[in-house]
Coordinates of N, CA and C in Angstrom, one line a residue:
T21 N 109.5 77.5 83.4 CA 108.2 77.9 83.1 C 107.1 77.3 84.1
Y22 N 106.2 78.2 84.5 CA 105.2 77.8 85.4 C 103.8 78.0 84.9
L23 N 102.9 77.2 85.2 CA 101.5 77.4 84.7 C 100.9 78.6 85.3
H24 N 100.1 79.3 84.5 CA 99.4 80.5 85.0 C 98.4 80.0 86.1
P25 N 98.4 80.7 87.3 CA 97.7 80.2 88.4 C 96.1 80.4 88.2
D26 N 95.6 81.4 87.5 CA 94.2 81.6 87.3 C 93.7 80.9 86.2
R27 N 92.5 80.4 86.3 CA 91.9 79.6 85.2 C 91.6 80.5 84.0
F28 N 91.1 81.7 84.3 CA 90.8 82.7 83.3 C 91.8 83.8 83.4
T29 N 92.5 84.2 82.4 CA 93.4 85.2 82.4 C 92.8 86.6 82.4
P30 N 93.0 87.5 83.4 CA 92.4 88.7 83.5 C 93.0 89.7 82.5
F31 N 92.3 90.7 82.1 CA 92.8 91.7 81.2 C 94.1 92.4 81.7
I32 N 94.1 92.7 83.0 CA 95.2 93.3 83.7 C 95.6 92.4 84.9
A33 N 96.8 92.0 85.1 CA 97.2 91.3 86.3 C 98.4 92.1 86.8
K34 N 98.7 91.9 88.1 CA 99.8 92.7 88.8 C 100.7 91.7 89.4
F35 N 102.0 92.1 89.6 CA 102.9 91.4 90.4 C 103.5 92.2 91.5
E36 N 103.8 91.6 92.6 CA 104.4 92.4 93.7 C 105.5 91.5 94.4
Q37 N 106.7 92.1 94.4 CA 107.9 91.4 95.0 C 107.7 91.2 96.5
H38 N 108.1 90.0 97.0 CA 108.1 89.8 98.4 C 109.2 90.7 99.0
P39 N 108.9 91.3 100.2 CA 109.8 92.2 100.8 C 111.2 91.7 101.1
Y40 N 111.3 90.4 101.4 CA 112.7 89.9 101.8 C 113.2 88.8 100.9
T41 N 112.4 88.1 100.2 CA 112.8 87.0 99.4 C 112.8 87.3 97.9
L42 N 114.0 87.3 97.3 CA 114.1 87.8 95.9 C 113.4 86.9 94.9
D43 N 113.3 85.6 95.2 CA 112.7 84.7 94.2 C 111.2 84.4 94.5
S44 N 110.7 85.2 95.4 CA 109.2 85.0 95.8 C 108.5 86.3 95.4
F45 N 107.2 86.1 95.0 CA 106.4 87.3 94.6 C 104.9 86.9 94.7
Y46 N 104.1 88.0 94.6 CA 102.7 87.8 94.6 C 102.1 88.1 93.2
Y47 N 101.1 87.3 92.8 CA 100.4 87.5 91.5 C 99.0 87.9 91.9
I48 N 98.5 89.0 91.4 CA 97.2 89.5 91.7 C 96.4 89.6 90.4
G49 N 95.4 88.7 90.3 CA 94.5 88.7 89.2 C 93.0 88.4 89.6
Q50 N 92.4 87.3 89.2 CA 91.1 87.0 89.7 C 91.2 86.6 91.2
S51 N 92.4 86.1 91.6 CA 92.7 85.7 93.0 C 94.1 86.4 93.3
C52 N 94.5 86.1 94.6 CA 95.8 86.6 95.0 C 96.6 85.3 95.2
W53 N 97.7 85.2 94.5 CA 98.6 84.0 94.6 C 100.0 84.4 95.1
F54 N 100.6 83.5 95.8 CA 102.0 83.7 96.3 C 102.9 82.6 95.7
F55 N 104.0 83.0 95.1 CA 105.0 82.1 94.5 C 106.2 82.1 95.4
D56 N 106.5 80.9 95.9 CA 107.6 80.8 96.9 C 109.0 80.4 96.2
G57 N 109.1 80.5 94.9 CA 110.3 80.1 94.2 C 110.1 78.7 93.5
K58 N 109.1 78.0 94.0 CA 108.9 76.6 93.4 C 107.5 76.4 92.9
S59 N 106.5 77.0 93.6 CA 105.1 76.7 93.2 C 104.2 77.9 93.7
F60 N 103.0 78.0 93.1 CA 102.0 79.0 93.4 C 101.1 78.5 94.5
R61 N 100.7 79.3 95.5 CA 99.7 79.0 96.5 C 98.6 80.1 96.5
N62 N 97.4 79.7 96.4 CA 96.3 80.6 96.4 C 96.0 81.1 97.8
L63 N 96.3 82.5 98.0 CA 96.1 83.0 99.3 C 94.6 83.4 99.6
T64 N 93.8 83.5 98.5 CA 92.5 83.9 98.8 C 91.4 82.8 98.6
K65 N 91.8 81.6 98.7 CA 90.9 80.5 98.5 C 89.9 80.4 99.6
S66 N 90.1 81.0 100.8 CA 89.2 81.0 101.9 C 88.2 82.1 101.8
I67 N 88.4 83.1 100.9 CA 87.5 84.2 100.7 C 86.4 83.7 99.7
P68 N 85.1 84.0 100.0 CA 84.0 83.5 99.2 C 84.2 83.9 97.7
K69 N 84.0 83.0 96.8 CA 84.2 83.2 95.3 C 83.4 84.4 94.9
T70 N 84.0 85.2 93.9 CA 83.3 86.4 93.4 C 83.8 86.5 91.9
A71 N 82.9 87.2 91.2 CA 83.2 87.4 89.8 C 84.2 88.6 89.6
D72 N 84.3 89.4 90.7 CA 85.1 90.6 90.7 C 86.6 90.3 90.7
M73 N 87.4 91.2 90.3 CA 88.8 91.0 90.2 C 89.5 91.7 91.4
V74 N 90.6 91.1 91.9 CA 91.4 91.8 92.9 C 92.0 93.0 92.3
L75 N 91.8 94.2 92.8 CA 92.4 95.4 92.3 C 93.5 95.9 93.2
G76 N 93.3 96.1 94.5 CA 94.3 96.7 95.3 C 95.0 95.6 96.1
F77 N 96.3 95.8 96.3 CA 97.1 94.8 97.1 C 98.2 95.5 97.8
D78 N 98.5 95.1 99.0 CA 99.6 95.7 99.7 C 100.2 94.6 100.7
V79 N 101.5 94.5 100.7 CA 102.3 93.8 101.7 C 103.2 94.7 102.3
N80 N 103.1 94.8 103.7 CA 103.9 95.8 104.4 C 105.4 95.4 104.3
Q81 N 106.3 96.3 104.1 CA 107.7 96.1 103.9 C 108.4 95.6 105.1
T82 N 107.9 95.9 106.3 CA 108.6 95.4 107.5 C 107.7 94.3 108.2
A83 N 106.5 94.5 108.4 CA 105.6 93.5 108.9 C 105.0 92.7 107.7
H84 N 105.8 91.8 107.1 CA 105.5 91.2 105.8 C 104.3 90.2 105.9
N85 N 103.9 89.9 107.1 CA 102.7 89.0 107.2 C 101.4 89.8 107.1
Q86 N 101.5 91.1 107.1 CA 100.3 92.0 107.0 C 100.0 92.2 105.6
L87 N 98.9 91.8 105.1 CA 98.4 92.0 103.7 C 97.0 92.7 103.7
F88 N 96.8 93.4 102.6 CA 95.5 94.0 102.3 C 95.2 93.7 100.9
I89 N 93.9 93.3 100.6 CA 93.4 93.2 99.2 C 92.1 93.9 99.1
S90 N 91.8 94.3 97.9 CA 90.4 94.8 97.6 C 89.9 94.3 96.3
Y91 N 88.6 94.3 96.1 CA 88.0 93.8 94.9 C 87.3 95.0 94.2
N92 N 87.3 94.9 92.9 CA 86.7 96.0 92.0 C 85.1 96.0 92.2
Q93 N 84.6 97.1 91.8 CA 83.1 97.4 91.8 C 82.6 97.7 93.2
P94 N 81.8 98.7 93.4 CA 81.2 99.1 94.7 C 80.2 98.0 95.0
T95 N 79.7 98.1 96.3 CA 78.6 97.1 96.7 C 77.3 97.6 96.2
W96 N 77.2 98.9 95.8 CA 76.0 99.6 95.4 C 74.8 99.5 96.5
S97 N 75.2 99.3 97.7 CA 74.2 99.3 98.7 C 74.9 99.5 100.1
G98 N 74.3 100.4 100.9 CA 74.9 100.7 102.2 C 74.5 99.5 103.2
D99 N 73.6 98.6 102.7 CA 73.2 97.5 103.6 C 74.0 96.2 103.3
N100 N 74.9 96.3 102.4 CA 75.6 95.1 102.0 C 77.1 95.3 101.9
L101 N 77.6 95.9 103.0 CA 79.0 96.2 103.0 C 79.9 95.0 103.4
K102 N 80.2 94.2 102.4 CA 81.0 93.1 102.7 C 81.7 92.6 101.4
S103 N 82.8 91.8 101.6 CA 83.5 91.2 100.5 C 84.2 92.1 99.5
K104 N 84.6 93.3 99.9 CA 85.3 94.2 99.1 C 86.7 94.6 99.6
L105 N 86.9 94.5 100.9 CA 88.2 94.9 101.5 C 88.6 93.9 102.6
F106 N 89.8 93.4 102.5 CA 90.1 92.3 103.4 C 91.5 92.6 104.0
K107 N 91.8 92.1 105.2 CA 93.1 92.3 105.9 C 93.5 90.9 106.4
S108 N 94.8 90.6 106.3 CA 95.4 89.4 106.9 C 96.6 89.8 107.7
T109 N 96.8 89.2 108.8 CA 98.0 89.4 109.7 C 98.9 88.1 109.7
D110 N 98.5 87.1 109.0 CA 99.3 85.9 109.0 C 99.7 85.5 107.6
G111 N 100.0 86.4 106.8 CA 100.5 86.1 105.4 C 99.6 85.6 104.4
G112 N 98.2 85.7 104.7 CA 97.2 85.2 103.8 C 96.6 83.9 104.2
E113 N 97.0 83.4 105.4 CA 96.4 82.1 105.8 C 94.9 82.3 106.2
S114 N 94.6 83.4 106.8 CA 93.3 83.8 107.1 C 93.0 85.3 106.8
W115 N 91.8 85.7 106.6 CA 91.4 87.0 106.2 C 90.3 87.6 107.1
E116 N 90.4 88.9 107.4 CA 89.3 89.5 108.1 C 88.6 90.5 107.1
D117 N 87.3 90.4 106.9 CA 86.6 91.3 106.0 C 86.3 92.6 106.8
I118 N 87.0 93.7 106.3 CA 86.9 94.9 106.9 C 86.1 95.9 106.1
T119 N 85.4 95.5 105.1 CA 84.6 96.4 104.2 C 83.7 97.3 105.0
A120 N 83.0 96.8 106.0 CA 82.1 97.6 106.7 C 82.7 98.8 107.5
S121 N 84.0 98.7 107.7 CA 84.7 99.8 108.4 C 84.9 101.0 107.5
L122 N 84.8 100.8 106.2 CA 84.9 101.9 105.2 C 83.7 102.1 104.4
G123 N 82.7 102.8 105.0 CA 81.4 102.9 104.5 C 81.3 103.5 103.1
I124 N 82.3 104.2 102.7 CA 82.2 104.8 101.3 C 82.3 103.8 100.2
L125 N 82.6 102.5 100.6 CA 82.6 101.4 99.6 C 81.2 101.0 99.2
A126 N 80.2 101.6 99.8 CA 78.8 101.4 99.2 C 78.7 101.9 97.8
W127 N 79.5 103.0 97.5 CA 79.3 103.6 96.2 C 80.6 103.8 95.5
R128 N 81.7 103.3 96.0 CA 83.0 103.4 95.3 C 83.8 102.1 95.7
H129 N 84.9 101.9 95.0 CA 85.8 100.8 95.3 C 87.2 101.2 95.4
V130 N 88.0 100.3 96.1 CA 89.4 100.6 96.4 C 90.2 100.1 95.2
V131 N 90.9 101.0 94.6 CA 91.7 100.7 93.4 C 93.2 100.3 93.9
S132 N 93.7 101.0 94.9 CA 95.1 100.8 95.3 C 95.2 100.9 96.8
I133 N 96.2 100.2 97.4 CA 96.3 100.3 98.8 C 97.8 100.4 99.1
S134 N 98.2 101.2 100.2 CA 99.6 101.3 100.5 C 99.7 101.6 102.0
T135 N 100.7 100.9 102.7 CA 101.0 101.1 104.1 C 102.3 101.7 104.3
N136 N 102.4 102.3 105.5 CA 103.7 102.9 105.9 C 104.7 101.8 106.3
D137 N 105.9 101.8 105.8 CA 106.8 100.7 106.0 C 107.3 100.8 107.5
T138 N 107.2 101.9 108.1 CA 107.7 102.0 109.5 C 106.6 102.0 110.5
N139 N 105.3 102.0 110.1 CA 104.1 102.0 110.9 C 103.0 101.2 110.1
P140 N 102.9 99.9 110.3 CA 102.0 99.1 109.5 C 100.5 99.5 109.7
N141 N 100.2 100.2 110.8 CA 98.9 100.6 111.1 C 98.4 101.8 110.4
E142 N 99.4 102.5 109.6 CA 99.0 103.7 108.8 C 98.8 103.2 107.4
V143 N 97.5 103.2 107.0 CA 97.0 102.6 105.7 C 96.4 103.7 104.9
Y144 N 96.7 103.6 103.6 CA 96.0 104.5 102.6 C 95.4 103.7 101.6
V145 N 94.2 104.2 101.2 CA 93.5 103.6 100.0 C 93.1 104.7 99.0
S146 N 93.2 104.4 97.7 CA 92.7 105.4 96.7 C 91.5 104.7 96.1
L147 N 90.5 105.6 95.7 CA 89.2 105.1 95.3 C 88.9 105.4 93.8
G148 N 88.1 104.5 93.2 CA 87.7 104.7 91.8 C 86.3 105.3 91.8
I149 N 85.8 105.6 90.6 CA 84.6 106.3 90.3 C 84.7 107.8 90.4
T150 N 84.3 108.6 89.5 CA 84.4 110.0 89.5 C 83.3 110.6 90.4
D151 N 83.7 111.5 91.3 CA 82.8 112.2 92.2 C 82.0 113.3 91.6
Q152 N 80.8 113.6 92.0 CA 80.1 114.7 91.5 C 80.1 115.9 92.3
S153 N 80.3 115.7 93.7 CA 80.2 116.9 94.5 C 81.4 116.8 95.5
E154 N 81.1 116.3 96.7 CA 82.2 116.1 97.7 C 83.3 115.1 97.1
V155 N 84.5 115.4 97.4 CA 85.6 114.6 96.8 C 85.9 113.5 97.8
H156 N 85.9 112.2 97.3 CA 86.3 111.0 98.1 C 87.2 110.3 97.2
K157 N 88.5 110.6 97.3 CA 89.5 109.9 96.4 C 90.5 109.2 97.2
V158 N 90.9 109.6 98.4 CA 91.9 109.0 99.3 C 91.3 108.9 100.7
Y159 N 91.4 107.7 101.3 CA 91.0 107.6 102.7 C 92.3 107.0 103.5
K160 N 92.4 107.5 104.7 CA 93.5 107.1 105.6 C 93.0 106.5 106.9
S161 N 93.8 105.4 107.3 CA 93.5 104.8 108.6 C 94.8 104.9 109.4
D162 N 94.7 105.2 110.7 CA 95.8 105.2 111.6 C 95.7 104.0 112.6
D163 N 94.8 103.1 112.4 CA 94.7 102.0 113.4 C 94.5 100.7 112.6
G164 N 95.2 100.6 111.5 CA 95.2 99.3 110.8 C 93.9 98.9 110.0
G165 N 93.1 99.9 109.8 CA 91.8 99.6 109.0 C 90.6 99.5 109.8
K166 N 90.7 99.8 111.1 CA 89.5 99.7 112.0 C 88.6 101.0 111.7
T167 N 89.2 102.2 111.6 CA 88.5 103.4 111.3 C 89.2 104.1 110.2
W168 N 88.5 105.0 109.5 CA 89.0 105.7 108.3 C 88.5 107.1 108.3
Y169 N 89.3 108.0 107.7 CA 88.8 109.4 107.4 C 89.2 109.8 106.1
N170 N 88.5 110.8 105.5 CA 88.7 111.3 104.2 C 90.0 112.1 104.2
Y171 N 90.9 111.8 103.2 CA 92.2 112.4 103.2 C 92.4 113.0 101.7
S172 N 91.3 113.6 101.3 CA 91.3 114.0 99.8 C 91.4 115.5 99.6
V173 N 91.6 116.3 100.6 CA 91.7 117.8 100.3 C 92.8 118.1 99.3
G174 N 92.4 118.8 98.2 CA 93.4 119.2 97.2 C 93.4 118.3 95.9
L175 N 92.7 117.1 96.0 CA 92.6 116.2 94.9 C 91.4 116.6 94.0
P176 N 91.6 116.3 92.7 CA 90.5 116.4 91.8 C 89.4 115.4 92.0
P177 N 88.2 115.5 91.5 CA 87.2 114.5 91.7 C 87.2 113.4 90.8
Y178 N 88.4 113.1 90.2 CA 88.4 112.0 89.1 C 88.9 110.7 89.7
E179 N 88.9 109.7 88.9 CA 89.4 108.4 89.3 C 90.9 108.4 89.7
T180 N 91.2 107.5 90.6 CA 92.7 107.3 90.9 C 93.1 105.9 90.3
F181 N 94.4 105.7 90.3 CA 94.9 104.5 89.7 C 95.9 103.8 90.6
K182 N 96.7 104.6 91.4 CA 97.7 104.0 92.3 C 98.1 105.0 93.4
I183 N 98.3 104.5 94.6 CA 98.8 105.2 95.7 C 100.0 104.5 96.3
E184 N 101.0 105.3 96.7 CA 102.2 104.6 97.2 C 102.8 105.5 98.3
H185 N 103.1 104.9 99.4 CA 103.7 105.6 100.6 C 105.2 105.6 100.4
L186 N 105.8 106.7 100.4 CA 107.3 106.8 100.3 C 108.0 106.3 101.6
P187 N 109.2 105.7 101.5 CA 109.9 105.3 102.7 C 110.2 106.4 103.7
N188 N 110.5 106.0 104.9 CA 111.0 106.9 105.9 C 110.0 108.1 106.2
N189 N 108.7 107.7 106.2 CA 107.6 108.7 106.5 C 107.7 110.0 105.6
S190 N 108.1 109.8 104.4 CA 108.4 110.9 103.5 C 107.1 111.4 102.7
G191 N 106.0 110.8 102.9 CA 104.8 111.2 102.3 C 104.2 110.2 101.4
V192 N 103.2 110.6 100.6 CA 102.4 109.7 99.7 C 102.2 110.4 98.4
V193 N 102.3 109.5 97.3 CA 102.0 109.9 96.0 C 100.8 109.2 95.4
V194 N 99.9 109.9 94.8 CA 98.7 109.2 94.2 C 98.6 109.6 92.7
A195 N 98.3 108.6 91.9 CA 98.1 108.9 90.5 C 96.6 109.0 90.1
T196 N 96.3 110.0 89.4 CA 94.9 110.2 89.1 C 94.7 110.5 87.6
L197 N 93.4 110.7 87.2 CA 93.1 110.9 85.8 C 93.6 112.3 85.4
A198 N 94.0 113.1 86.4 CA 94.5 114.5 86.0 C 96.0 114.6 86.4
G199 N 96.7 113.5 86.6 CA 98.2 113.6 86.9 C 98.5 113.1 88.3
L200 N 99.7 113.4 88.7 CA 100.2 113.0 90.0 C 100.1 114.0 91.1
Y201 N 99.8 113.5 92.3 CA 99.7 114.5 93.4 C 100.6 113.9 94.6
Y202 N 101.0 114.8 95.5 CA 101.8 114.5 96.6 C 101.4 115.1 97.9
R203 N 101.5 114.4 99.0 CA 101.2 115.0 100.3 C 102.0 114.3 101.4
N204 N 102.5 115.2 102.4 CA 103.1 114.5 103.6 C 102.3 115.0 104.8
R205 N 102.8 114.5 105.9 CA 102.0 114.7 107.2 C 102.0 116.2 107.7
T206 N 102.9 117.0 107.2 CA 102.9 118.4 107.6 C 102.0 119.3 106.7
M207 N 101.5 118.7 105.6 CA 100.7 119.5 104.7 C 99.2 119.3 105.0
E208 N 98.3 120.4 104.7 CA 97.0 120.3 104.9 C 96.2 119.8 103.7
G209 N 96.9 119.6 102.6 CA 96.2 119.1 101.4 C 97.2 118.6 100.4
W210 N 96.7 118.0 99.3 CA 97.6 117.5 98.2 C 98.1 118.6 97.3
I211 N 99.3 118.4 96.8 CA 99.8 119.4 95.8 C 100.0 118.6 94.4
K212 N 99.8 119.3 93.4 CA 100.0 118.7 92.1 C 101.4 118.9 91.6
L213 N 101.9 117.8 90.9 CA 103.3 117.8 90.4 C 103.3 118.6 89.1
K214 N 103.1 119.9 89.1 CA 103.0 120.7 87.9 C 104.3 120.8 87.2
G215 N 104.3 120.7 85.9 CA 105.5 120.9 85.0 C 106.4 119.7 85.0
K216 N 106.2 118.7 85.8 CA 107.1 117.6 85.9 C 106.5 116.5 85.0
I217 N 105.2 116.2 85.1 CA 104.6 115.2 84.3 C 103.3 115.7 83.8
P218 N 102.9 115.4 82.5 CA 101.6 116.0 82.0 C 100.4 115.8 82.8
S219 N 99.5 116.8 82.7 CA 98.2 116.7 83.5 C 97.3 115.8 82.7
I220 N 97.6 114.5 82.6 CA 96.8 113.5 82.0 C 96.8 112.3 82.9
A221 N 96.0 111.3 82.5 CA 95.9 110.1 83.2 C 97.2 109.4 83.4
V222 N 97.6 109.2 84.7 CA 98.8 108.4 85.0 C 98.3 107.0 85.5
R223 N 98.4 106.0 84.7 CA 97.9 104.7 85.0 C 98.8 104.0 86.1
D224 N 100.1 104.3 86.0 CA 101.0 103.6 87.0 C 102.2 104.4 87.1
F225 N 103.0 104.2 88.2 CA 104.3 104.8 88.5 C 105.1 103.9 89.3
E226 N 106.4 104.1 89.2 CA 107.4 103.4 90.1 C 108.3 104.4 90.7
I227 N 108.8 104.2 91.9 CA 109.6 105.1 92.6 C 111.0 104.4 92.9
D228 N 112.0 105.0 92.5 CA 113.4 104.6 92.7 C 114.0 105.5 93.8
I229 N 114.0 105.1 95.0 CA 114.4 105.9 96.1 C 115.9 106.1 96.0
E230 N 116.7 105.1 95.7 CA 118.1 105.1 95.7 C 118.6 106.3 94.7
N231 N 118.0 106.4 93.6 CA 118.4 107.4 92.5 C 117.4 108.6 92.5
R232 N 116.5 108.6 93.5 CA 115.5 109.7 93.5 C 114.8 109.9 92.3
R233 N 114.2 108.9 91.7 CA 113.5 109.0 90.4 C 112.1 108.4 90.5
L234 N 111.2 109.2 89.9 CA 109.8 108.7 89.7 C 109.5 108.6 88.3
T235 N 109.1 107.4 87.9 CA 108.8 107.1 86.5 C 107.3 106.9 86.3
A236 N 106.7 107.6 85.5 CA 105.2 107.4 85.4 C 104.8 107.0 83.9
A237 N 103.8 106.1 83.9 CA 103.2 105.6 82.7 C 101.9 106.2 82.5
T238 N 101.8 107.0 81.4 CA 100.6 107.8 81.1 C 99.7 107.0 80.1
Y239 N 98.4 107.5 80.1 CA 97.5 106.9 79.1 C 97.6 107.8 77.8
G240 N 98.3 107.2 76.8 CA 98.3 107.8 75.5 C 99.5 108.8 75.3
N241 N 100.3 109.0 76.3 CA 101.4 110.1 76.2 C 102.7 109.5 76.7
G242 N 102.9 108.2 76.6 CA 104.2 107.6 76.9 C 104.6 107.6 78.3
L243 N 106.0 107.4 78.5 CA 106.6 107.4 79.8 C 107.2 108.7 80.2
W244 N 107.2 109.1 81.4 CA 107.8 110.4 81.8 C 108.6 110.1 83.1
Q245 N 109.6 110.9 83.4 CA 110.4 110.7 84.6 C 110.7 112.0 85.2
M246 N 110.7 112.1 86.5 CA 111.1 113.3 87.3 C 112.0 112.9 88.4
K247 N 112.8 113.8 88.9 CA 113.7 113.7 90.0 C 112.8 114.0 91.2
I248 N 113.0 113.1 92.2 CA 112.2 113.3 93.5 C 113.0 114.3 94.3
P249 N 112.3 115.4 94.8 CA 113.0 116.5 95.6 C 113.5 115.9 96.9
R250 N 114.7 116.3 97.3 CA 115.3 115.8 98.5 C 114.4 116.1 99.7
K251 N 113.7 117.2 99.7 CA 112.9 117.6 100.8 C 111.7 116.6 101.0
W252 N 111.4 115.8 100.1 CA 110.4 114.8 100.2 C 110.9 113.6 101.1
L253 N 112.2 113.4 101.1 CA 112.8 112.2 101.7 C 113.5 112.5 103.0
N254 N 113.0 111.9 104.1 CA 113.5 112.1 105.4 C 114.7 111.3 105.8
Y255 N 115.7 111.5 105.0 CA 117.0 110.9 105.4 C 118.2 111.6 104.8

């Protein structure tokens, strides 16, 4: 038994397995902690303290020293773009504040982050807050977070909850308030997974590549599972 690393227990906390070490993992709550099998280490102690909670987290599966984290709540000002999105290339020893590179964070926040396991510079973020006109739900970077572009064609204007890049350049899945959507690099927009999982809020999902299964946790309608089409998987 180990002591809870955060002083105040958040309503929702996340765990992420370390890519190579089975007894090591990341705990994401008010801060981001790394457990090495013996003790917890606060990876975000060098980041200025904030009342916001860490929402998005990604550790690249091949370049495991590359980490991204994001905090909840927009900045609510285009003149104060800082302290919402960070990148580390040394396993969390130091962090670069890259909030200003993603200007949309003046009015939205990053809910989830996912990077390509074969190309760490390919980064996807999904955004919270419902849009009223133009859709800003997913943004993509091809240069490790230096620049971004809107990657939302085909998505509904509702909140997102999770984004995940499939292995082997097989595409991306995003969970929204209206269900699950899929897109790969050959497609001009996202497609909805119709008939597979209900068109309701999918709060979380897990992908089992070995058995080609996607399991989704919905809001108020239980767990659902679908078989991942072979054409999605480039192997």
